[in-house]
Amino acid sequence: MSMINAAQAINQALHLAMEQDPAVICYGLGVDDPKTIFGTTAGLQQQFGPQRVFDMPTSENAMTGIGVGAALGGLRPVMCHQRLDFFLLAMDQLVNNAAKWRYTFGAPHRVPLTLRLILGRGWGQGPTHSQNLQAWFAHVPGLKVVMPASAADAKGLLLSAIFDDDPVVFLEHRWVHPATDEVPDGDVRVPIGQANIVMEGDAVTIVAMSYLVAEARHACQALAQAGVHCELIDLRSIKPLDMPALERSLAKTGRLLVLDTGATTGSVAGEIITRLSISHWSAFRCPPRRLCAPDCPEPTSYGLSKAFYTEAADIIAAVGDMLGLATLPLDALPPARPHHDVPGDWFTGPF
């Protein structure tokens, strides 16, 4: 085990994959610049050379098409975009080529392409630099979508994505990058499609993804001090969803709260609630709830954005409403963050 952060864990995964398989290449905007995409690609070009690790001109659609072609030709490309928002210029290549190729031309025609897209809040990113579009990607048949919430999962899921024979959209929240955790050494993979029970309980099932797992953990720890023990599930994988894990938890608690970093309408949270309501309606003791982003673009200013995001206090309030709690243990939460652009005083980037 090593105590490292998620950015370092991603770097480890890339080194391991490239050492194991000469077909793995890593390219994209900023791969070899001095900051090496927040440290995630540090040392790769020095070890594996510019033929396997290289920058690209700023042409998202073209560079994605190159990745699709390289994957069809026998390589395992890992393509890096420093912002999900810029990748939207390449949706045609992803949706109409990468996602459809195996279905259209048969099983031997695989597209083992991994797309690293960075998303998230902070630093006044505003409406065109902070979008969480996991539901959009998950809607496309042929794609797999993952969102790690910890350093260990960042490494394990990335290794699984690189060696998967289908295209995988790997969504990295910028506030997860500095999250420190014990990470297994060596090639230890986390299966795509397998959720993780972070905390066990019987009061409410809380389903979270990406950075919201951290906010939910704070909320669950505060609630536990008040005698309310919630079950916290980290989805890890947006597509496929680990519905059996969610079904087992709902059968135990009878209450469901889903947290989603994306907008409310058409959200992953809505999909989860729909599936469980159809198949396990009799298990619900009260109506399910979801906490998502509002159906409006994210504002840039602090005055407007401070109430835009779901945080631990919002989760506690939702649980309290579901359970009819007279008082809420808000005083048990960690101190307020020092600035709205960072998750805590330990945060040193990336932005």
mmCIF file of C-alpha atoms in Angstrom:
data_model
loop_
_atom_site.group_PDB
_atom_site.id
_atom_site.type_symbol
_atom_site.label_atom_id
_atom_site.label_comp_id
_atom_site.label_asym_id
_atom_site.label_seq_id
_atom_site.Cartn_x
_atom_site.Cartn_y
_atom_site.Cartn_z
ATOM 1 C CA MET A 1 0.000 0.000 0.000
ATOM 2 C CA SER A 2 1.086 3.568 -0.683
ATOM 3 C CA MET A 3 -0.420 6.753 0.767
ATOM 4 C CA ILE A 4 -0.803 8.924 -2.334
ATOM 5 C CA ASN A 5 -3.371 11.252 -3.861
ATOM 6 C CA ALA A 6 -5.620 10.526 -6.847
ATOM 7 C CA ALA A 7 -3.457 12.453 -9.322
ATOM 8 C CA GLN A 8 -0.452 10.354 -8.316
ATOM 9 C CA ALA A 9 -2.587 7.209 -8.471
ATOM 10 C CA ILE A 10 -3.607 8.035 -12.055
ATOM 11 C CA ASN A 11 0.066 8.550 -12.865
ATOM 12 C CA GLN A 12 0.870 5.132 -11.382
ATOM 13 C CA ALA A 13 -1.871 3.490 -13.455
ATOM 14 C CA LEU A 14 -0.558 5.031 -16.663
ATOM 15 C CA HIS A 15 3.000 3.914 -15.935
ATOM 16 C CA LEU A 16 1.838 0.377 -15.130
ATOM 17 C CA ALA A 17 -0.312 0.072 -18.238
ATOM 18 C CA MET A 18 2.409 1.337 -20.535
ATOM 19 C CA GLU A 19 4.970 -0.986 -18.960
ATOM 20 C CA GLN A 20 2.700 -4.000 -19.408
ATOM 21 C CA ASP A 21 1.505 -3.381 -22.936
ATOM 22 C CA PRO A 22 3.476 -1.577 -25.664
ATOM 23 C CA ALA A 23 0.168 -0.953 -27.448
ATOM 24 C CA VAL A 24 -0.825 1.603 -24.795
ATOM 25 C CA ILE A 25 -0.185 5.186 -25.869
ATOM 26 C CA CYS A 26 -0.999 8.414 -24.026
ATOM 27 C CA TYR A 27 -1.593 11.696 -25.792
ATOM 28 C CA GLY A 28 -3.582 14.903 -25.603
ATOM 29 C CA LEU A 29 -3.466 18.526 -24.584
ATOM 30 C CA GLY A 30 -0.827 19.169 -21.935
ATOM 31 C CA VAL A 31 0.472 15.608 -21.643
ATOM 32 C CA ASP A 32 4.094 16.762 -21.860
ATOM 33 C CA ASP A 33 3.851 20.352 -20.653
ATOM 34 C CA PRO A 34 5.603 21.380 -17.392
ATOM 35 C CA LYS A 35 2.492 20.769 -15.254
ATOM 36 C CA THR A 36 1.770 17.394 -16.951
ATOM 37 C CA ILE A 37 -2.023 17.675 -16.476
ATOM 38 C CA PHE A 38 -1.816 18.336 -12.738
ATOM 39 C CA GLY A 39 0.962 15.763 -12.399
ATOM 40 C CA THR A 40 -1.018 12.856 -13.801
ATOM 41 C CA THR A 41 1.297 12.334 -16.806
ATOM 42 C CA ALA A 42 4.581 13.196 -15.089
ATOM 43 C CA GLY A 43 7.556 11.125 -16.235
ATOM 44 C CA LEU A 44 5.672 9.272 -18.964
ATOM 45 C CA GLN A 45 7.401 10.824 -21.961
ATOM 46 C CA GLN A 46 10.796 10.507 -20.309
ATOM 47 C CA GLN A 47 10.274 6.789 -19.719
ATOM 48 C CA PHE A 48 8.355 5.746 -22.831
ATOM 49 C CA GLY A 49 9.446 8.327 -25.396
ATOM 50 C CA PRO A 50 7.653 10.865 -27.608
ATOM 51 C CA GLN A 51 6.315 8.192 -29.968
ATOM 52 C CA ARG A 52 4.051 6.827 -27.209
ATOM 53 C CA VAL A 53 3.505 9.988 -25.128
ATOM 54 C CA PHE A 54 2.886 13.237 -26.964
ATOM 55 C CA ASP A 55 0.939 16.491 -27.142
ATOM 56 C CA MET A 56 -1.526 17.319 -29.897
ATOM 57 C CA PRO A 57 -2.722 20.439 -31.701
ATOM 58 C CA THR A 58 -5.895 21.904 -30.218
ATOM 59 C CA SER A 59 -8.336 20.105 -32.470
ATOM 60 C CA GLU A 60 -10.554 17.936 -30.310
ATOM 61 C CA ASN A 61 -12.546 16.283 -33.074
ATOM 62 C CA ALA A 62 -9.428 15.383 -35.062
ATOM 63 C CA MET A 63 -7.481 14.035 -32.094
ATOM 64 C CA THR A 64 -10.438 11.883 -31.039
ATOM 65 C CA GLY A 65 -10.742 10.510 -34.556
ATOM 66 C CA ILE A 66 -7.052 9.621 -34.423
ATOM 67 C CA GLY A 67 -7.747 7.758 -31.170
ATOM 68 C CA VAL A 68 -10.596 5.788 -32.715
ATOM 69 C CA GLY A 69 -8.456 4.854 -35.699
ATOM 70 C CA ALA A 70 -5.503 3.922 -33.497
ATOM 71 C CA ALA A 71 -7.751 1.702 -31.362
ATOM 72 C CA LEU A 72 -9.133 -0.015 -34.448
ATOM 73 C CA GLY A 73 -5.557 -0.541 -35.610
ATOM 74 C CA GLY A 74 -4.559 -2.463 -32.486
ATOM 75 C CA LEU A 75 -3.404 0.231 -30.057
ATOM 76 C CA ARG A 76 -4.913 1.117 -26.670
ATOM 77 C CA PRO A 77 -4.957 4.916 -26.692
ATOM 78 C CA VAL A 78 -5.475 6.993 -23.546
ATOM 79 C CA MET A 79 -6.558 10.430 -24.704
ATOM 80 C CA CYS A 80 -6.427 13.318 -22.242
ATOM 81 C CA HIS A 81 -8.576 16.444 -22.235
ATOM 82 C CA GLN A 82 -8.001 19.052 -19.541
ATOM 83 C CA ARG A 83 -11.686 19.995 -19.572
ATOM 84 C CA LEU A 84 -14.743 17.965 -20.431
ATOM 85 C CA ASP A 85 -16.295 21.085 -21.949
ATOM 86 C CA PHE A 86 -13.695 21.297 -24.718
ATOM 87 C CA PHE A 87 -14.261 17.659 -25.608
ATOM 88 C CA LEU A 88 -17.809 18.457 -26.722
ATOM 89 C CA LEU A 89 -16.329 19.395 -30.087
ATOM 90 C CA ALA A 90 -15.564 15.676 -30.529
ATOM 91 C CA MET A 91 -18.967 14.198 -29.709
ATOM 92 C CA ASP A 92 -19.463 13.094 -33.304
ATOM 93 C CA GLN A 93 -16.353 10.889 -33.168
ATOM 94 C CA LEU A 94 -17.345 9.449 -29.791
ATOM 95 C CA VAL A 95 -21.037 8.823 -30.442
ATOM 96 C CA ASN A 96 -21.109 7.930 -34.133
ATOM 97 C CA ASN A 97 -17.784 6.119 -34.419
ATOM 98 C CA ALA A 98 -16.253 4.852 -31.164
ATOM 99 C CA ALA A 99 -19.527 3.825 -29.526
ATOM 100 C CA LYS A 100 -21.084 2.218 -32.613
ATOM 101 C CA TRP A 101 -18.191 0.451 -34.335
ATOM 102 C CA ARG A 102 -18.353 -2.945 -32.628
ATOM 103 C CA TYR A 103 -22.163 -3.096 -33.033
ATOM 104 C CA THR A 104 -22.002 -2.072 -36.690
ATOM 105 C CA PHE A 105 -19.121 -4.238 -37.882
ATOM 106 C CA GLY A 106 -19.048 -7.156 -35.446
ATOM 107 C CA ALA A 107 -17.250 -8.320 -32.319
ATOM 108 C CA PRO A 108 -13.694 -8.459 -33.735
ATOM 109 C CA HIS A 109 -13.840 -4.715 -34.466
ATOM 110 C CA ARG A 110 -13.165 -3.423 -30.960
ATOM 111 C CA VAL A 111 -12.378 0.158 -29.923
ATOM 112 C CA PRO A 112 -10.280 0.026 -26.718
ATOM 113 C CA LEU A 113 -10.144 3.800 -26.276
ATOM 114 C CA THR A 114 -9.975 5.564 -22.894
ATOM 115 C CA LEU A 115 -11.012 9.218 -22.709
ATOM 116 C CA ARG A 116 -9.826 11.150 -19.655
ATOM 117 C CA LEU A 117 -12.111 14.165 -19.209
ATOM 118 C CA ILE A 118 -11.657 16.541 -16.266
ATOM 119 C CA LEU A 119 -14.686 18.286 -14.787
ATOM 120 C CA GLY A 120 -15.856 19.936 -11.593
ATOM 121 C CA ARG A 121 -16.238 23.154 -9.732
ATOM 122 C CA GLY A 122 -14.076 25.896 -8.282
ATOM 123 C CA TRP A 123 -12.038 28.929 -9.307
ATOM 124 C CA GLY A 124 -15.041 30.668 -10.863
ATOM 125 C CA GLN A 125 -15.096 28.154 -13.706
ATOM 126 C CA GLY A 126 -18.536 29.298 -14.761
ATOM 127 C CA PRO A 127 -21.053 27.869 -17.227
ATOM 128 C CA THR A 128 -18.650 26.573 -19.915
ATOM 129 C CA HIS A 129 -15.898 25.077 -17.731
ATOM 130 C CA SER A 130 -17.731 23.208 -14.966
ATOM 131 C CA GLN A 131 -20.261 20.951 -16.659
ATOM 132 C CA ASN A 132 -20.948 17.466 -15.304
ATOM 133 C CA LEU A 133 -22.342 15.611 -18.307
ATOM 134 C CA GLN A 134 -22.053 11.999 -17.186
ATOM 135 C CA ALA A 135 -25.761 11.389 -17.921
ATOM 136 C CA TRP A 136 -25.224 12.537 -21.509
ATOM 137 C CA PHE A 137 -22.389 10.049 -22.043
ATOM 138 C CA ALA A 138 -24.267 7.271 -20.231
ATOM 139 C CA HIS A 139 -27.217 7.748 -22.608
ATOM 140 C CA VAL A 140 -25.095 6.575 -25.563
ATOM 141 C CA PRO A 141 -25.210 2.801 -26.250
ATOM 142 C CA GLY A 142 -21.732 1.315 -26.546
ATOM 143 C CA LEU A 143 -20.011 3.558 -24.020
ATOM 144 C CA LYS A 144 -18.889 2.819 -20.479
ATOM 145 C CA VAL A 145 -18.696 5.724 -18.028
ATOM 146 C CA VAL A 146 -16.803 5.821 -14.734
ATOM 147 C CA MET A 147 -16.317 8.513 -12.058
ATOM 148 C CA PRO A 148 -13.748 7.699 -9.346
ATOM 149 C CA ALA A 149 -14.139 9.302 -5.913
ATOM 150 C CA SER A 150 -10.894 8.147 -4.278
ATOM 151 C CA ALA A 151 -7.228 7.647 -5.092
ATOM 152 C CA ALA A 152 -7.519 3.846 -4.957
ATOM 153 C CA ASP A 153 -10.469 3.848 -7.344
ATOM 154 C CA ALA A 154 -8.794 6.365 -9.649
ATOM 155 C CA LYS A 155 -5.945 3.913 -10.165
ATOM 156 C CA GLY A 156 -8.010 0.730 -10.227
ATOM 157 C CA LEU A 157 -10.725 2.054 -12.528
ATOM 158 C CA LEU A 158 -8.235 3.615 -14.935
ATOM 159 C CA LEU A 159 -6.373 0.320 -15.289
ATOM 160 C CA SER A 160 -9.683 -1.445 -15.973
ATOM 161 C CA ALA A 161 -10.635 1.226 -18.507
ATOM 162 C CA ILE A 162 -7.345 1.012 -20.404
ATOM 163 C CA PHE A 163 -7.555 -2.769 -20.759
ATOM 164 C CA ASP A 164 -11.283 -2.815 -21.581
ATOM 165 C CA ASP A 165 -12.046 -3.619 -25.208
ATOM 166 C CA ASP A 166 -14.781 -0.987 -25.429
ATOM 167 C CA PRO A 167 -14.528 2.818 -25.239
ATOM 168 C CA VAL A 168 -14.568 4.139 -21.663
ATOM 169 C CA VAL A 169 -15.227 7.739 -20.627
ATOM 170 C CA PHE A 170 -13.142 8.342 -17.493
ATOM 171 C CA LEU A 171 -14.461 11.424 -15.670
ATOM 172 C CA GLU A 172 -12.089 13.049 -13.162
ATOM 173 C CA HIS A 173 -13.411 15.693 -10.779
ATOM 174 C CA ARG A 174 -10.671 18.256 -10.167
ATOM 175 C CA TRP A 175 -11.429 18.208 -6.428
ATOM 176 C CA VAL A 176 -10.811 14.460 -6.332
ATOM 177 C CA HIS A 177 -7.247 14.811 -7.690
ATOM 178 C CA PRO A 178 -5.728 15.857 -4.319
ATOM 179 C CA ALA A 179 -7.759 13.321 -2.297
ATOM 180 C CA THR A 180 -5.247 11.148 -0.418
ATOM 181 C CA ASP A 181 -5.844 7.480 0.278
ATOM 182 C CA GLU A 182 -4.141 4.134 0.731
ATOM 183 C CA VAL A 183 -3.642 2.772 -2.774
ATOM 184 C CA PRO A 184 -2.681 -0.864 -3.462
ATOM 185 C CA ASP A 185 0.689 -1.293 -5.129
ATOM 186 C CA GLY A 186 0.925 -2.999 -8.492
ATOM 187 C CA ASP A 187 -1.773 -3.916 -10.994
ATOM 188 C CA VAL A 188 -4.872 -3.998 -8.781
ATOM 189 C CA ARG A 189 -7.972 -3.256 -10.855
ATOM 190 C CA VAL A 190 -11.435 -2.118 -9.800
ATOM 191 C CA PRO A 191 -14.107 -3.780 -11.971
ATOM 192 C CA ILE A 192 -16.208 -1.403 -14.036
ATOM 193 C CA GLY A 193 -19.830 -1.719 -12.941
ATOM 194 C CA GLN A 194 -19.190 -2.553 -9.293
ATOM 195 C CA ALA A 195 -20.292 -0.033 -6.651
ATOM 196 C CA ASN A 196 -18.580 0.377 -3.282
ATOM 197 C CA ILE A 197 -20.299 0.448 0.115
ATOM 198 C CA VAL A 198 -18.358 3.223 1.845
ATOM 199 C CA MET A 199 -20.356 3.168 5.103
ATOM 200 C CA GLU A 200 -22.956 0.683 6.308
ATOM 201 C CA GLY A 201 -26.248 1.618 7.963
ATOM 202 C CA ASP A 202 -29.978 0.994 8.043
ATOM 203 C CA ALA A 203 -31.567 4.457 8.171
ATOM 204 C CA VAL A 204 -31.266 5.789 4.598
ATOM 205 C CA THR A 205 -29.477 4.562 1.478
ATOM 206 C CA ILE A 206 -27.377 7.465 0.153
ATOM 207 C CA VAL A 207 -26.061 6.925 -3.367
ATOM 208 C CA ALA A 208 -23.301 9.298 -4.478
ATOM 209 C CA MET A 209 -20.771 9.757 -7.244
ATOM 210 C CA SER A 210 -17.428 11.467 -7.723
ATOM 211 C CA TYR A 211 -16.668 14.354 -5.328
ATOM 212 C CA LEU A 212 -20.126 14.136 -3.739
ATOM 213 C CA VAL A 213 -18.966 10.951 -1.998
ATOM 214 C CA ALA A 214 -16.732 13.179 0.163
ATOM 215 C CA GLU A 215 -19.614 15.508 1.062
ATOM 216 C CA ALA A 216 -21.825 12.502 1.791
ATOM 217 C CA ARG A 217 -19.181 10.963 4.042
ATOM 218 C CA HIS A 218 -19.053 14.147 6.147
ATOM 219 C CA ALA A 219 -22.851 14.132 6.368
ATOM 220 C CA CYS A 220 -22.998 10.442 7.345
ATOM 221 C CA GLN A 221 -20.350 10.882 10.040
ATOM 222 C CA ALA A 222 -22.275 13.805 11.529
ATOM 223 C CA LEU A 223 -25.559 11.892 11.393
ATOM 224 C CA ALA A 224 -23.942 8.874 13.039
ATOM 225 C CA GLN A 225 -23.025 11.030 16.036
ATOM 226 C CA ALA A 226 -26.750 11.718 16.391
ATOM 227 C CA GLY A 227 -27.551 7.985 16.208
ATOM 228 C CA VAL A 228 -28.638 7.983 12.561
ATOM 229 C CA HIS A 229 -26.617 5.450 10.567
ATOM 230 C CA CYS A 230 -26.947 5.813 6.809
ATOM 231 C CA GLU A 231 -25.622 3.446 4.167
ATOM 232 C CA LEU A 232 -23.352 5.326 1.768
ATOM 233 C CA ILE A 233 -22.774 3.800 -1.672
ATOM 234 C CA ASP A 234 -20.181 5.146 -4.101
ATOM 235 C CA LEU A 235 -21.417 4.311 -7.599
ATOM 236 C CA ARG A 236 -17.917 4.356 -9.125
ATOM 237 C CA SER A 237 -19.468 3.362 -12.441
ATOM 238 C CA ILE A 238 -22.219 5.412 -14.081
ATOM 239 C CA LYS A 239 -22.639 2.929 -16.903
ATOM 240 C CA PRO A 240 -23.107 0.114 -16.236
ATOM 241 C CA LEU A 241 -24.881 0.782 -12.927
ATOM 242 C CA ASP A 242 -24.544 -1.736 -10.112
ATOM 243 C CA MET A 243 -28.265 -2.086 -9.559
ATOM 244 C CA PRO A 244 -28.024 -5.267 -7.423
ATOM 245 C CA ALA A 245 -25.979 -3.386 -4.809
ATOM 246 C CA LEU A 246 -28.546 -0.560 -4.735
ATOM 247 C CA GLU A 247 -31.433 -3.027 -4.521
ATOM 248 C CA ARG A 248 -29.882 -4.830 -1.545
ATOM 249 C CA SER A 249 -29.340 -1.571 0.303
ATOM 250 C CA LEU A 250 -32.850 -0.280 -0.379
ATOM 251 C CA ALA A 251 -34.306 -3.558 0.912
ATOM 252 C CA LYS A 252 -32.455 -2.912 4.179
ATOM 253 C CA THR A 253 -33.214 0.813 4.657
ATOM 254 C CA GLY A 254 -36.447 1.444 2.751
ATOM 255 C CA ARG A 255 -35.303 5.015 2.059
ATOM 256 C CA LEU A 256 -33.338 6.350 -0.895
ATOM 257 C CA LEU A 257 -31.432 9.601 -1.416
ATOM 258 C CA VAL A 258 -29.401 9.956 -4.617
ATOM 259 C CA LEU A 259 -26.723 12.645 -5.029
ATOM 260 C CA ASP A 260 -25.747 13.738 -8.528
ATOM 261 C CA THR A 261 -23.192 16.326 -9.665
ATOM 262 C CA GLY A 262 -25.159 16.860 -12.890
ATOM 263 C CA ALA A 263 -28.289 18.870 -13.617
ATOM 264 C CA THR A 264 -31.606 17.556 -12.293
ATOM 265 C CA THR A 265 -33.506 16.887 -15.518
ATOM 266 C CA GLY A 266 -32.378 13.685 -17.205
ATOM 267 C CA SER A 267 -29.932 12.967 -14.387
ATOM 268 C CA VAL A 268 -28.323 9.676 -13.395
ATOM 269 C CA ALA A 269 -30.111 10.166 -10.075
ATOM 270 C CA GLY A 270 -33.447 10.195 -11.872
ATOM 271 C CA GLU A 271 -32.546 6.991 -13.718
ATOM 272 C CA ILE A 272 -31.658 5.217 -10.477
ATOM 273 C CA ILE A 273 -34.865 6.322 -8.762
ATOM 274 C CA THR A 274 -36.915 5.253 -11.777
ATOM 275 C CA ARG A 275 -35.393 1.778 -11.951
ATOM 276 C CA LEU A 276 -35.785 1.127 -8.228
ATOM 277 C CA SER A 277 -39.332 2.518 -8.162
ATOM 278 C CA ILE A 278 -40.350 0.200 -10.995
ATOM 279 C CA SER A 279 -38.755 -2.946 -9.614
ATOM 280 C CA HIS A 280 -38.883 -2.402 -5.823
ATOM 281 C CA TRP A 281 -41.822 -0.085 -5.174
ATOM 282 C CA SER A 282 -42.983 -2.010 -2.111
ATOM 283 C CA ALA A 283 -39.569 -1.540 -0.442
ATOM 284 C CA PHE A 284 -39.959 2.241 -0.094
ATOM 285 C CA ARG A 285 -41.006 3.552 3.316
ATOM 286 C CA CYS A 286 -41.116 7.135 2.021
ATOM 287 C CA PRO A 287 -40.770 8.862 -1.369
ATOM 288 C CA PRO A 288 -37.233 8.751 -2.803
ATOM 289 C CA ARG A 289 -35.259 11.976 -2.981
ATOM 290 C CA ARG A 290 -32.490 13.350 -5.165
ATOM 291 C CA LEU A 291 -30.085 16.258 -4.783
ATOM 292 C CA CYS A 292 -28.722 17.459 -8.119
ATOM 293 C CA ALA A 293 -27.506 20.689 -9.658
ATOM 294 C CA PRO A 294 -30.221 23.195 -10.629
ATOM 295 C CA ASP A 295 -31.483 23.215 -14.197
ATOM 296 C CA CYS A 296 -29.479 26.291 -15.112
ATOM 297 C CA PRO A 297 -25.893 26.961 -16.180
ATOM 298 C CA GLU A 298 -23.442 27.316 -13.343
ATOM 299 C CA PRO A 299 -22.823 30.966 -12.401
ATOM 300 C CA THR A 300 -19.295 32.329 -12.137
ATOM 301 C CA SER A 301 -19.623 34.677 -9.173
ATOM 302 C CA TYR A 302 -19.362 33.513 -5.575
ATOM 303 C CA GLY A 303 -22.576 35.298 -4.633
ATOM 304 C CA LEU A 304 -24.566 33.205 -7.098
ATOM 305 C CA SER A 305 -22.605 29.952 -6.981
ATOM 306 C CA LYS A 306 -22.380 29.475 -3.197
ATOM 307 C CA ALA A 307 -25.876 27.945 -3.122
ATOM 308 C CA PHE A 308 -25.562 26.115 -6.443
ATOM 309 C CA TYR A 309 -23.814 22.951 -5.235
ATOM 310 C CA THR A 310 -24.911 20.099 -2.989
ATOM 311 C CA GLU A 311 -22.901 20.022 0.227
ATOM 312 C CA ALA A 312 -22.930 18.035 3.457
ATOM 313 C CA ALA A 313 -25.444 20.322 5.173
ATOM 314 C CA ASP A 314 -27.902 19.837 2.295
ATOM 315 C CA ILE A 315 -27.545 16.065 2.602
ATOM 316 C CA ILE A 316 -28.205 16.178 6.340
ATOM 317 C CA ALA A 317 -31.276 18.354 5.772
ATOM 318 C CA ALA A 318 -32.651 15.894 3.188
ATOM 319 C CA VAL A 319 -32.085 12.920 5.493
ATOM 320 C CA GLY A 320 -33.688 14.819 8.348
ATOM 321 C CA ASP A 321 -36.743 15.533 6.245
ATOM 322 C CA MET A 322 -37.047 11.878 5.204
ATOM 323 C CA LEU A 323 -36.794 10.681 8.814
ATOM 324 C CA GLY A 324 -38.765 13.510 10.396
ATOM 325 C CA LEU A 325 -35.879 14.600 12.625
ATOM 326 C CA ALA A 326 -36.655 17.502 14.930
ATOM 327 C CA THR A 327 -33.019 18.620 15.147
ATOM 328 C CA LEU A 328 -30.156 18.234 12.701
ATOM 329 C CA PRO A 329 -26.514 17.587 13.732
ATOM 330 C CA LEU A 330 -25.070 20.406 11.650
ATOM 331 C CA ASP A 331 -22.653 21.369 14.421
ATOM 332 C CA ALA A 332 -20.916 18.006 13.939
ATOM 333 C CA LEU A 333 -19.812 18.915 10.410
ATOM 334 C CA PRO A 334 -16.190 19.970 9.708
ATOM 335 C CA PRO A 335 -15.495 23.730 9.795
ATOM 336 C CA ALA A 336 -16.626 25.713 6.788
ATOM 337 C CA ARG A 337 -14.128 25.675 3.941
ATOM 338 C CA PRO A 338 -11.849 28.715 3.840
ATOM 339 C CA HIS A 339 -12.875 29.719 0.324
ATOM 340 C CA HIS A 340 -15.652 28.718 -2.015
ATOM 341 C CA ASP A 341 -13.199 27.692 -4.718
ATOM 342 C CA VAL A 342 -11.579 24.884 -2.719
ATOM 343 C CA PRO A 343 -12.899 21.910 -0.715
ATOM 344 C CA GLY A 344 -10.653 22.595 2.305
ATOM 345 C CA ASP A 345 -7.503 24.272 3.568
ATOM 346 C CA TRP A 346 -5.557 21.179 2.481
ATOM 347 C CA PHE A 347 -6.381 21.825 -1.172
ATOM 348 C CA THR A 348 -3.483 22.956 -3.392
ATOM 349 C CA GLY A 349 -5.013 22.542 -6.833
ATOM 350 C CA PRO A 350 -5.586 21.636 -9.561
ATOM 351 C CA PHE A 351 -7.907 24.226 -10.988
#
